[in-house]
Coordinates of C-alpha atoms and ligand atoms in Angstrom, one line a residue:
M1 CA 42.6 20.4 -11.0
T2 CA 38.9 21.4 -11.1
T3 CA 38.0 17.9 -9.1
D4 CA 40.7 18.9 -6.7
M5 CA 39.3 22.2 -5.9
T6 CA 35.7 20.9 -5.9
N7 CA 36.8 18.5 -3.6
S8 CA 38.7 20.9 -1.2
A9 CA 35.9 23.1 -1.2
E10 CA 33.6 20.3 -0.4
S11 CA 35.8 19.2 2.7
D12 CA 35.9 22.7 3.7
G13 CA 32.1 22.5 3.6
M14 CA 32.1 19.3 5.7
Q15 CA 34.5 21.0 8.2
T16 CA 32.1 24.0 8.6
A17 CA 29.1 21.6 9.1
T18 CA 31.0 19.3 11.7
H19 CA 31.8 22.8 13.2
L20 CA 28.2 23.9 13.3
L21 CA 27.1 20.6 14.6
R22 CA 29.1 21.2 17.5
T23 CA 28.6 24.6 18.3
V24 CA 25.2 25.3 17.3
W25 CA 23.4 22.0 18.1
G26 CA 26.1 20.4 20.8
Y27 CA 26.5 17.4 19.2
D28 CA 30.0 15.4 18.5
A29 CA 29.6 13.9 15.3
F30 CA 27.2 13.1 12.5
R31 CA 25.6 9.7 12.3
P32 CA 26.8 7.7 9.4
L33 CA 24.3 8.1 6.7
Q34 CA 23.8 11.8 8.2
A35 CA 27.6 12.5 7.1
D36 CA 26.8 11.5 3.4
A37 CA 23.3 13.0 3.0
V38 CA 25.0 16.5 4.6
A39 CA 27.9 16.3 2.0
S40 CA 25.6 15.7 -0.9
V41 CA 23.5 18.9 0.1
I42 CA 26.7 20.9 0.3
A43 CA 27.8 19.4 -2.9
G44 CA 24.8 20.3 -4.6
R45 CA 23.9 16.8 -5.7
D46 CA 20.3 15.8 -5.5
S47 CA 19.3 13.2 -3.3
L48 CA 16.7 11.1 -1.6
I49 CA 17.2 10.0 1.9
V50 CA 15.2 7.4 3.8
L51 CA 16.0 7.8 7.5
P52 CA 13.5 6.3 10.3
T53 CA 11.7 8.7 12.2
G54 CA 14.4 10.0 14.6
G55 CA 17.0 9.2 12.4
G56 CA 18.0 12.8 12.2
K57 CA 16.7 13.9 8.8
S58 CA 16.3 17.6 9.7
L59 CA 20.1 18.4 10.5
C60 CA 20.8 16.9 7.0
Y61 CA 19.5 20.1 5.1
Q62 CA 19.5 22.5 8.3
I63 CA 23.3 22.5 8.5
P64 CA 24.1 22.6 4.8
A65 CA 21.7 25.9 4.6
M66 CA 24.0 27.3 6.8
V67 CA 26.9 26.2 5.0
R68 CA 25.8 27.1 1.5
D69 CA 25.1 30.6 0.3
G70 CA 21.7 31.8 -0.3
L71 CA 18.3 30.7 0.9
A72 CA 17.3 26.8 1.4
I73 CA 13.6 26.0 1.0
V74 CA 12.2 23.7 3.2
V75 CA 8.7 22.2 1.8
S76 CA 6.9 20.6 4.7
P77 CA 3.1 19.4 4.6
L78 CA 1.8 20.8 7.9
I79 CA 1.7 24.4 9.6
S80 CA 2.3 23.0 13.0
L81 CA 5.5 21.1 12.0
M82 CA 7.1 24.1 10.4
K83 CA 6.3 26.1 13.4
D84 CA 7.8 23.7 15.8
Q85 CA 10.8 23.4 13.6
V86 CA 11.2 27.1 13.0
D87 CA 11.0 27.6 17.1
A88 CA 13.6 24.9 17.6
L89 CA 16.0 26.5 15.2
L90 CA 15.4 30.2 16.5
A91 CA 16.3 28.8 19.9
N92 CA 19.4 27.6 18.6
G93 CA 20.3 31.1 16.9
V94 CA 19.5 30.1 13.3
A95 CA 18.3 32.5 11.0
A96 CA 14.9 30.7 9.8
A97 CA 11.3 31.6 9.0
L98 CA 8.0 30.2 7.5
I99 CA 5.4 31.6 5.6
N100 CA 1.9 30.1 5.8
S101 CA -1.5 31.4 4.9
T102 CA -2.5 32.2 8.5
Q103 CA 0.2 34.9 8.6
S104 CA -0.9 38.4 8.4
D105 CA 0.5 40.5 5.4
E106 CA 2.6 42.4 7.7
E107 CA 4.3 39.1 8.9
K108 CA 4.6 38.2 5.4
R109 CA 6.2 41.5 4.3
V110 CA 8.9 41.1 7.1
V111 CA 9.7 37.6 5.8
A112 CA 9.8 38.7 2.5
D113 CA 12.5 41.7 3.4
S114 CA 14.5 39.6 5.2
I115 CA 14.7 37.3 2.2
R116 CA 15.5 40.2 -0.1
A117 CA 18.3 41.3 2.4
G118 CA 19.8 37.7 2.2
K119 CA 19.4 37.4 5.9
L120 CA 17.7 33.9 5.9
D121 CA 19.1 30.8 5.9
L122 CA 16.0 28.7 5.8
L123 CA 12.5 29.3 4.8
Y124 CA 9.7 26.8 5.6
M125 CA 6.7 26.5 3.1
S126 CA 3.9 24.3 2.3
P127 CA 3.9 22.9 -1.2
E128 CA 0.7 24.8 -2.0
G129 CA 2.1 28.0 -0.4
L130 CA 5.2 27.7 -2.7
L131 CA 3.6 26.9 -5.9
V132 CA 1.6 30.2 -5.9
P133 CA 2.6 31.5 -9.1
R134 CA 3.5 35.1 -7.5
T135 CA 5.6 33.4 -4.5
L136 CA 7.5 31.4 -7.5
A137 CA 8.4 34.3 -9.2
F138 CA 9.3 36.2 -6.1
L139 CA 11.6 33.2 -5.1
Q140 CA 13.3 33.2 -8.4
Q141 CA 14.6 36.7 -8.1
A142 CA 16.0 35.4 -4.6
R143 CA 19.4 33.1 -4.5
V144 CA 17.5 29.7 -3.8
S145 CA 20.4 27.3 -3.1
F146 CA 18.3 24.2 -2.5
F147 CA 14.9 22.6 -2.0
A148 CA 14.6 20.0 0.9
I149 CA 11.4 18.1 0.4
D150 CA 10.3 16.6 4.0
E151 CA 7.7 13.8 4.0
A152 CA 8.7 13.3 0.1
H153 CA 6.7 9.8 -0.1
C154 CA 3.5 12.5 -0.2
V155 CA 4.7 12.8 -3.9
S156 CA 4.2 9.2 -4.7
N157 CA 0.7 7.8 -5.1
W158 CA 2.3 4.3 -4.5
G159 CA 2.9 5.5 -1.0
H160 CA 0.5 5.5 2.0
D161 CA 0.0 9.4 2.1
F162 CA -0.3 10.7 -1.3
R163 CA -0.8 14.5 -1.7
P164 CA -1.8 15.8 -5.1
E165 CA -0.1 19.3 -4.2
Y166 CA 3.2 17.4 -4.0
R167 CA 3.1 16.2 -7.4
E168 CA 3.2 19.8 -8.7
L169 CA 6.6 20.1 -7.3
S170 CA 7.8 18.7 -10.5
V171 CA 8.1 22.2 -11.6
L172 CA 10.9 23.4 -9.5
K173 CA 13.7 21.7 -11.4
D174 CA 12.6 23.8 -14.6
R175 CA 12.0 26.9 -12.7
F176 CA 15.1 26.6 -10.4
P177 CA 17.8 24.9 -12.8
D178 CA 20.6 26.2 -10.4
A179 CA 19.1 24.9 -7.1
S180 CA 19.7 21.2 -6.3
I181 CA 16.5 19.0 -4.7
H182 CA 16.9 17.0 -1.6
A183 CA 13.8 14.7 -0.7
F184 CA 13.5 13.5 2.6
T185 CA 11.1 10.5 4.2
A186 CA 11.0 7.8 6.9
T187 CA 9.1 5.3 4.7
A188 CA 9.5 4.6 1.0
S189 CA 9.6 1.2 -0.7
A190 CA 11.7 0.5 -3.6
R191 CA 8.8 1.5 -5.9
V192 CA 8.2 4.8 -4.0
R193 CA 11.6 5.8 -4.2
R194 CA 11.6 5.6 -7.9
D195 CA 8.5 7.4 -8.0
I196 CA 9.6 10.2 -6.2
A197 CA 12.8 10.7 -7.9
Q198 CA 11.1 10.5 -11.3
Q199 CA 8.4 13.0 -10.1
L200 CA 10.8 15.5 -8.8
E201 CA 13.1 14.9 -11.9
L202 CA 16.0 14.5 -9.6
E203 CA 19.3 14.4 -11.6
D204 CA 21.6 11.5 -11.0
P205 CA 20.6 11.5 -7.4
L206 CA 22.5 9.8 -4.2
V207 CA 19.8 7.4 -2.5
L208 CA 20.7 6.3 0.9
V209 CA 18.3 4.4 2.6
G210 CA 18.8 3.9 6.6
D211 CA 18.1 1.1 8.8
F212 CA 14.5 0.5 9.6
D213 CA 15.0 -0.8 13.0
R214 CA 14.3 1.4 16.0
P215 CA 16.5 -0.2 18.8
N216 CA 15.6 1.9 21.5
L217 CA 12.0 1.0 21.0
T218 CA 10.4 -2.0 23.0
Y219 CA 7.4 -3.4 21.2
R220 CA 4.8 -5.3 23.1
M221 CA 1.5 -6.8 21.0
P222 CA -0.6 -8.4 23.7
A223 CA -4.3 -9.4 22.5
A224 CA -6.8 -6.9 24.0
D225 CA -8.3 -8.3 27.4
R226 CA -9.8 -5.7 29.7
K227 CA -8.3 -2.9 27.3
L228 CA -8.7 0.1 29.6
D229 CA -6.5 -1.8 32.1
Q230 CA -4.0 -2.5 29.9
I231 CA -3.8 1.0 28.8
R232 CA -3.6 2.2 32.4
A233 CA -0.9 -0.1 33.1
V234 CA 1.3 1.1 30.5
I235 CA 0.7 4.6 31.4
R236 CA 1.5 3.7 35.1
R237 CA 5.0 2.4 33.9
H238 CA 6.0 6.1 32.8
P239 CA 4.4 8.0 35.4
G240 CA 4.5 11.7 34.3
S241 CA 6.0 11.3 30.9
S242 CA 4.3 12.0 27.7
G243 CA 2.4 9.2 25.7
I244 CA -0.1 8.6 23.0
V245 CA -3.0 6.3 22.9
Y246 CA -4.3 5.7 19.4
C247 CA -7.9 4.4 19.1
I248 CA -9.8 3.3 15.6
S249 CA -13.0 5.5 16.2
R250 CA -13.9 8.9 17.6
R251 CA -16.1 7.5 19.9
E252 CA -13.5 5.2 21.4
V253 CA -11.3 8.5 21.7
E254 CA -13.9 10.0 23.9
Q255 CA -14.7 7.1 25.9
T256 CA -11.0 6.2 26.5
A257 CA -10.1 9.7 27.5
A258 CA -12.9 10.2 29.9
A259 CA -12.1 6.6 31.4
L260 CA -8.5 7.7 31.9
Q261 CA -9.3 11.4 33.2
A262 CA -11.7 9.3 35.7
S263 CA -8.8 7.3 37.2
G264 CA -7.0 10.6 37.7
I265 CA -4.6 10.3 34.8
S266 CA -3.7 13.7 33.0
A267 CA -5.3 13.0 29.4
E268 CA -7.0 14.6 26.6
A269 CA -9.1 13.6 23.6
Y270 CA -7.9 14.7 19.8
H271 CA -9.7 13.9 16.6
A272 CA -10.9 15.5 13.4
G273 CA -14.5 15.5 14.8
L274 CA -13.5 18.5 17.4
D275 CA -13.4 22.0 16.5
D276 CA -10.1 23.5 15.3
A277 CA -9.8 25.8 18.7
T278 CA -10.0 22.6 20.7
R279 CA -7.9 20.4 18.7
T280 CA -4.8 23.1 18.7
A281 CA -5.7 23.7 22.6
Q282 CA -5.3 19.9 23.2
Q283 CA -2.0 19.7 20.9
D284 CA -0.4 22.6 22.5
A285 CA -1.1 21.4 25.9
F286 CA 0.6 18.1 25.1
I287 CA 3.8 19.5 23.4
K288 CA 4.3 22.1 26.3
E289 CA 3.7 19.0 28.7
Q290 CA 0.6 20.6 30.4
I291 CA -1.0 17.2 30.0
D292 CA 0.4 13.6 29.8
V293 CA -1.4 11.7 27.5
I294 CA -3.2 12.5 24.3
V295 CA -5.8 9.8 23.3
A296 CA -6.4 10.2 19.6
T297 CA -7.4 9.1 16.1
V298 CA -4.7 8.9 13.5
A299 CA -5.5 12.5 12.9
F300 CA -3.1 13.3 15.5
G301 CA 0.7 13.1 14.9
M302 CA 1.6 14.0 11.4
G303 CA 2.4 17.5 12.6
I304 CA 4.2 16.6 16.0
D305 CA 7.9 16.4 16.5
K306 CA 7.9 16.1 19.9
S307 CA 10.9 14.0 20.6
N308 CA 10.3 12.8 24.3
V309 CA 7.3 10.8 23.4
R310 CA 8.0 7.9 25.9
Y311 CA 5.1 5.3 24.9
V312 CA 2.4 4.9 22.2
V313 CA -0.1 2.6 22.9
H314 CA -2.5 1.2 20.1
A315 CA -6.1 0.5 21.5
G316 CA -6.7 -1.4 18.2
M317 CA -4.6 -2.3 15.0
P318 CA -3.5 0.3 13.0
K319 CA -4.6 -0.1 9.3
S320 CA -1.4 -1.3 7.7
I321 CA 2.3 -2.1 9.2
E322 CA 3.6 1.1 7.2
H323 CA 1.1 3.1 9.5
Y324 CA 2.3 1.3 12.4
Q325 CA 5.7 2.0 11.7
Q326 CA 4.8 5.8 11.5
E327 CA 2.6 5.8 14.5
S328 CA 4.5 3.8 16.7
G329 CA 7.7 5.7 15.5
R330 CA 6.5 8.8 17.2
A331 CA 7.7 7.1 20.4
G332 CA 11.7 7.9 21.3
R333 CA 12.8 10.1 18.4
D334 CA 15.3 11.2 21.0
G335 CA 16.9 7.8 21.0
L336 CA 16.0 6.9 24.7
A337 CA 14.1 3.8 25.6
S338 CA 10.6 4.0 24.9
E339 CA 7.6 1.4 24.6
C340 CA 4.9 0.7 22.1
V341 CA 2.1 -1.5 23.1
L342 CA -0.4 -2.7 20.6
L343 CA -3.6 -3.9 21.9
H344 CA -5.6 -6.0 19.2
S345 CA -8.5 -8.2 18.7
G346 CA -10.0 -10.3 15.9
G347 CA -12.5 -7.9 15.6
D348 CA -10.1 -4.8 14.8
V349 CA -9.9 -6.4 10.9
M350 CA -13.5 -6.5 10.6
T351 CA -13.7 -2.9 12.1
W352 CA -11.3 -1.8 9.3
K353 CA -13.2 -3.6 6.5
R354 CA -16.2 -1.6 7.7
I355 CA -14.3 1.3 7.3
F356 CA -12.7 0.5 3.9
E357 CA -16.0 -0.3 2.5
L358 CA -17.3 3.3 3.3
G359 CA -14.4 4.8 1.6
D360 CA -12.7 4.4 -1.8
T361 CA -13.9 0.6 -2.5
A362 CA -11.5 0.5 -5.5
N363 CA -8.6 0.0 -3.2
L364 CA -10.7 -2.7 -1.0
D365 CA -8.4 -5.6 -1.8
A366 CA -5.4 -3.6 -1.3
S367 CA -6.5 -2.4 2.1
M368 CA -7.3 -5.7 3.1
R369 CA -4.0 -7.1 2.3
S370 CA -2.7 -4.3 4.5
I371 CA -4.7 -4.9 7.5
N372 CA -4.3 -8.9 7.1
A373 CA -0.4 -8.2 7.0
M374 CA -1.0 -6.2 10.1
A375 CA -3.0 -8.9 11.8
E376 CA -0.6 -11.6 11.3
L377 CA 2.1 -9.6 12.5
C378 CA 0.6 -9.0 15.6
R379 CA -0.5 -12.6 16.4
G380 CA 2.9 -13.7 15.1
V381 CA 5.3 -15.1 17.7
R382 CA 8.3 -14.0 16.2
C383 CA 10.6 -11.1 17.3
R384 CA 8.9 -7.9 16.8
H385 CA 11.8 -5.8 15.6
A386 CA 12.7 -8.9 13.1
A387 CA 9.3 -9.1 11.8
L388 CA 9.1 -5.4 11.1
V389 CA 12.5 -4.7 9.6
E390 CA 11.9 -7.7 7.1
Y391 CA 8.7 -6.5 6.1
F392 CA 10.5 -3.2 5.0
G393 CA 12.8 -5.6 3.0
Q394 CA 15.8 -5.5 5.6
E395 CA 17.6 -7.9 7.4
Y396 CA 17.7 -8.4 11.2
D397 CA 20.8 -9.8 12.4
S398 CA 20.3 -10.5 16.1
E399 CA 19.0 -13.6 17.4
N400 CA 17.4 -12.0 20.7
C401 CA 16.4 -8.1 20.6
N402 CA 15.7 -8.1 24.3
A403 CA 13.2 -5.2 23.4
C404 CA 10.0 -7.2 22.4
D405 CA 7.2 -9.3 24.2
V406 CA 8.5 -12.3 22.2
C407 CA 12.0 -12.1 23.1
L408 CA 11.6 -11.1 26.7
N409 CA 9.4 -14.3 27.2
E410 CA 6.3 -12.3 28.0
I411 CA 4.5 -14.3 25.5
D412 CA 3.2 -17.9 26.6
I413 CA 2.8 -19.9 23.6
I414 CA 0.5 -22.9 24.5
D415 CA 1.6 -26.2 24.2
D416 CA -1.2 -28.1 22.5
A417 CA -2.7 -25.4 20.4
V418 CA -4.6 -27.8 17.8
T419 CA -6.3 -29.4 20.7
V420 CA -7.8 -26.2 22.1
A421 CA -8.5 -24.9 18.7
Q422 CA -10.5 -28.1 18.4
K423 CA -12.5 -27.8 21.2
I424 CA -13.3 -24.3 19.8
L425 CA -14.2 -25.2 16.4
S426 CA -16.3 -28.1 17.3
C427 CA -18.2 -26.1 19.8
V428 CA -18.8 -23.5 17.1
V429 CA -20.0 -26.5 15.0
R430 CA -22.4 -27.8 17.6
L431 CA -23.7 -24.1 18.0
K432 CA -24.6 -24.7 14.2
E433 CA -22.6 -21.7 13.5
R434 CA -25.3 -19.4 14.6
F435 CA -23.8 -17.7 17.5
G436 CA -21.2 -14.9 18.2
A437 CA -18.1 -15.1 20.1
G438 CA -19.5 -14.0 23.7
Y439 CA -22.0 -17.0 23.8
T440 CA -19.5 -19.4 22.3
V441 CA -17.4 -18.7 25.3
K442 CA -20.1 -19.0 27.7
V443 CA -20.8 -22.3 26.4
L444 CA -17.1 -23.5 26.3
T445 CA -16.5 -22.2 30.0
G446 CA -19.9 -23.8 31.5
S447 CA -21.9 -20.5 32.1
R448 CA -25.1 -21.3 33.5
D449 CA -27.0 -18.4 31.8
A450 CA -30.4 -18.6 31.6
R451 CA -30.4 -18.6 27.7
I452 CA -27.9 -21.5 27.6
L453 CA -30.2 -23.5 29.9
E454 CA -33.2 -22.4 28.0
L455 CA -31.7 -23.6 24.4
G456 CA -30.3 -26.7 26.3
H457 CA -26.5 -25.9 25.2
D458 CA -25.5 -27.3 28.7
H459 CA -26.0 -30.6 27.2
L460 CA -23.6 -30.1 24.3
S461 CA -20.6 -32.3 24.3
T462 CA -18.4 -29.4 24.5
Y463 CA -20.2 -27.6 27.2
G464 CA -17.7 -26.5 29.8
L465 CA -14.7 -27.8 27.9
L466 CA -12.6 -24.8 28.7
Q467 CA -13.9 -24.2 32.3
T468 CA -10.5 -24.4 33.9
E469 CA -8.9 -21.9 31.4
G470 CA -11.6 -19.1 32.0
A471 CA -13.5 -16.8 29.9
S472 CA -11.0 -14.4 29.2
A473 CA -8.6 -16.8 27.8
T474 CA -11.2 -18.4 25.8
R475 CA -12.2 -15.1 24.1
M476 CA -8.6 -14.5 23.5
W477 CA -8.2 -17.8 21.7
I478 CA -11.1 -17.0 19.5
D479 CA -9.8 -14.0 18.6
Q480 CA -6.7 -15.5 17.6
L481 CA -8.6 -18.1 15.7
V482 CA -10.3 -15.3 13.8
S483 CA -7.2 -13.2 13.1
Q484 CA -5.4 -16.4 12.0
G485 CA -8.5 -17.1 9.4
F486 CA -9.7 -20.3 10.8
L487 CA -13.0 -18.6 12.0
N488 CA -14.9 -16.0 10.2
R489 CA -17.5 -13.5 11.8
V490 CA -20.4 -13.1 9.7
G491 CA -23.4 -10.7 9.5
D492 CA -24.7 -8.1 11.7
Y493 CA -24.5 -10.4 14.5
Q494 CA -21.0 -11.4 14.1
T495 CA -21.8 -14.9 14.0
L496 CA -18.9 -17.5 14.3
Q497 CA -18.3 -19.7 11.2
L498 CA -15.7 -21.8 10.1
S499 CA -13.7 -21.3 7.1
D500 CA -12.2 -23.8 4.8
S501 CA -8.9 -23.5 6.7
G502 CA -11.0 -23.9 10.0
R503 CA -12.3 -27.4 8.7
K504 CA -8.8 -28.3 8.1
L505 CA -7.9 -27.4 11.6
M506 CA -10.6 -29.6 12.5
R507 CA -9.2 -32.6 10.8
R508 CA -5.6 -31.7 12.4
E509 CA -4.4 -31.0 8.6
A510 CA -3.2 -27.5 9.4
S511 CA -1.2 -25.8 12.2
V512 CA -1.9 -23.3 14.5
T513 CA -0.4 -21.1 17.3
L514 CA -2.3 -19.7 20.3
S515 CA -0.8 -17.8 23.1
R516 CA -1.6 -16.3 26.4
P517 CA 0.0 -13.5 28.2
A518 CA 2.8 -15.1 30.3
K519 CA 2.8 -15.0 33.9
R520 CA 6.2 -12.9 33.6
P521 CA 5.3 -9.2 34.8
T522 CA 6.1 -6.5 32.2
T523 CA 8.7 -4.5 33.7
S524 CA 9.1 -0.6 33.3
D525 CA 12.7 -0.7 31.7
R526 CA 13.5 -3.6 29.2
D527 CA 16.4 -5.8 30.2
G528 CA 19.7 -4.5 29.6
T529 CA 18.9 -0.9 28.5
S530 CA 17.7 0.5 31.5
D531 CA 21.1 2.2 31.8
D532 CA 19.2 5.4 30.3
W533 CA 18.4 6.3 33.7
S534 CA 21.7 5.0 35.3
G535 CA 23.1 7.7 37.8
V536 CA 20.2 9.9 36.9
D537 CA 18.8 11.7 40.1
R538 CA 15.3 11.3 39.5
G539 CA 14.2 14.0 41.9
L540 CA 16.5 16.6 39.9
F541 CA 15.3 15.0 36.8
E542 CA 11.6 16.1 37.7
Q543 CA 12.7 19.5 39.0
L544 CA 14.5 20.4 35.8
R545 CA 11.4 19.2 33.5
A546 CA 9.2 21.5 35.6
L547 CA 11.6 24.5 34.8
R548 CA 11.6 23.5 31.2
R549 CA 7.7 23.4 31.2
Q550 CA 7.7 26.9 32.8
L551 CA 10.4 28.4 30.1
A552 CA 8.2 26.7 27.4
A553 CA 5.1 28.2 28.7
D554 CA 6.8 31.8 29.0
R555 CA 8.1 31.7 25.4
D556 CA 5.0 29.8 24.1
V557 CA 7.3 27.1 22.3
P558 CA 7.0 23.2 22.7
A559 CA 9.0 21.9 25.8
Y560 CA 11.6 20.0 23.7
V561 CA 12.6 23.4 22.0
I562 CA 14.2 24.3 25.5
F563 CA 16.2 20.9 26.0
G564 CA 15.3 17.2 25.0
D565 CA 15.0 14.5 27.8
A566 CA 18.3 13.1 26.9
V567 CA 20.0 16.5 27.7
L568 CA 17.8 16.8 31.2
R569 CA 18.8 13.2 31.9
D570 CA 22.4 14.1 31.6
L571 CA 22.1 17.2 33.6
A572 CA 20.5 15.5 36.4
R573 CA 23.2 12.7 36.2
V574 CA 26.2 14.9 35.6
Q575 CA 25.2 17.9 37.5
P576 CA 27.3 20.6 36.2
S577 CA 28.2 23.4 38.1
N578 CA 29.4 26.0 35.7
M579 CA 28.7 26.9 31.9
N580 CA 31.9 25.0 30.9
A581 CA 31.0 21.8 32.4
M582 CA 27.5 22.1 30.9
R583 CA 28.7 23.0 27.6
Q584 CA 30.2 19.4 27.7
I585 CA 26.6 17.9 27.7
K586 CA 25.3 16.6 24.1
G587 CA 22.8 18.6 22.9
V588 CA 23.8 22.1 24.4
G589 CA 24.8 24.4 21.7
E590 CA 26.3 27.9 22.5
K591 CA 23.3 29.7 21.9
K592 CA 20.9 27.7 24.4
L593 CA 23.7 27.6 26.9
E594 CA 23.7 31.3 26.8
S595 CA 19.9 31.5 27.0
F596 CA 19.5 28.7 29.6
G597 CA 22.6 27.7 31.0
P598 CA 22.6 30.1 34.2
I599 CA 18.8 29.2 35.1
F600 CA 19.4 25.4 34.8
L601 CA 22.7 25.8 36.7
S602 CA 21.1 27.7 39.3
S603 CA 18.3 25.1 39.8
I604 CA 20.9 22.5 40.0
Q605 CA 23.0 24.1 42.5
E606 CA 19.6 24.9 44.5
H607 CA 19.1 21.1 44.5
A608 CA 22.5 20.1 45.8
S609 CA 22.3 22.3 48.5
R610 CA 19.1 21.1 49.9
Ligands
LIG1 P1 13.7 12.7 11.9 O1 13.5 14.3 11.3 O2 14.4 12.0 11.0 O3 12.6 12.1 12.6 P2 15.1 14.5 13.9 O4 15.7 15.5 12.8 O5 14.0 15.1 14.3 O6 14.7 13.1 13.1 O7 16.2 14.2 14.7 C1 15.8 13.2 15.7 C2 16.7 13.5 17.2 O8 17.9 13.4 17.1 C3 16.8 15.1 17.5 O9 16.6 15.2 19.0 C4 18.0 15.4 16.8 O10 18.5 16.6 17.6 C5 18.8 14.3 17.3 N1 20.2 14.2 16.4 C6 20.0 14.3 15.2 N2 21.4 14.4 14.8 C7 22.1 14.1 15.6 C8 23.5 13.6 15.9 N3 24.4 13.4 15.0 N4 23.9 13.3 17.2 C9 23.1 13.5 18.2 N5 21.7 13.6 17.9 C10 21.3 14.0 16.9

């Protein structure tokens, strides 16, 4: 009997949840794992949900917060992230607020009053803010229905972003025995998942692990070769759209941003060395779409929820595959086709090694394993979607993803790689392993450089062996041999030396894969999925985008808080002529229809009558 009653209460809860999904968010249905995650929060069963970026984790707790009585507390690591989420909720008419250390006493009092009055559904806080004893005591008096712990991998020191203050969240079970706890993250291995459940003292949690694949992302991992031109080419494939360019060092960030600006691209730099005001201004300009491109170190992004980042370029290798998944994952959160380009060279591994050596050397071996796995993935010639998903322990069941440089045939694997490798390795040996890559390339391609003539290296048997291939291909192959471990770069001068496996390769006792960029041009839309744009009036889309930018600036909120790209494309495709027709568009809820419907409809009408 009790069970039946519970079941029926839960199914009522799910009905309410689905109703809210339609009316408040304007979406038709929950995604498969989302429905289970929502049901567990409504039922008050602890849970641990691993869904990739863009998988829709926020709704898993935002909707139950409205369904359940009492206050839901969302623990989130970054103030900017909280602010954006709260802005987005308020735009949808949801009773949400945040408390953080930058607020005035008066602002805090207003929030506290609405908590006392039972008027709030959702409260966003940082872990350290929540754990202040006075705050905890105050919240114990409120009716807290559940805690949602966002970025829950920060709880575990096995994860890639451990934060000690997250550990302290273990007190929650004790202090709030009636509240359920729900942990959410985009990346957590089985070990990290166990650790999260243990640290947060979850009771019989429902554990759901989503599919790690991001089918809307097209991955390209070409060797770096005239990097700036490559970066500019990606940006030109997405005119007027938002993109992120990641660089390893601050200096490279500054140089790249300046070079892009000089080519007329609207780009700004972002790194931890800039003062707070400048950083906030650059980030703000990016999310309000006043600039197109942000060039940044990995310091940028943790707090960014921007759903319509159309491309992410890495100007060098990220330090691990986990980091790559997270950083590239910032593209296409709205599910629309987006591009991720990783430019890499053998030198990146050395750069990271130097950075690791300056930091916590206790983890040096583990860090080197991570960067080597990343390097292997870059130089591999296996479907990128498959390689990434398999790294995270899942199977990829499609033969051809049609969304990576390998499957799109953009990589040209050279036929007789061993012979080419032998030519390079024997040149290194003939140069007595005393020269760097630049000089070796010159010898192999038959340069008449004065130093070569002076040292008599034009008489070596390997002089000019790769003349017909050219310097840039030769350089790329040397990088590939370095990243595959056949060559090492040694000492301050980065001189090339053969490794044991390099010597084996010289004797043809090992195999090697070398590639060059294919002649096939990179297209702006990958094959098969360009229908994201089919039927969209591009002129109208741009007009609506400008309107969105204006509305966002007036309200001081991120542009996507007004409407996401998918909604704008649908509006520019369907061109609704009245409120009812506009209500049918996915992602348009009642509150937004009321706030923005008339102004978008009149913009559409104006376009039609031109
Ligand atoms: P995550 O936090 O997992 O990275 P978000 O919660 O930001 O993902 O959701 C990503 C995007 O997907 C958002 O634009 C969101 O509004 C949209 N979304 C979430 N759930 C659904 C759904 N059931 N149907 C359609 N769109 C959805």
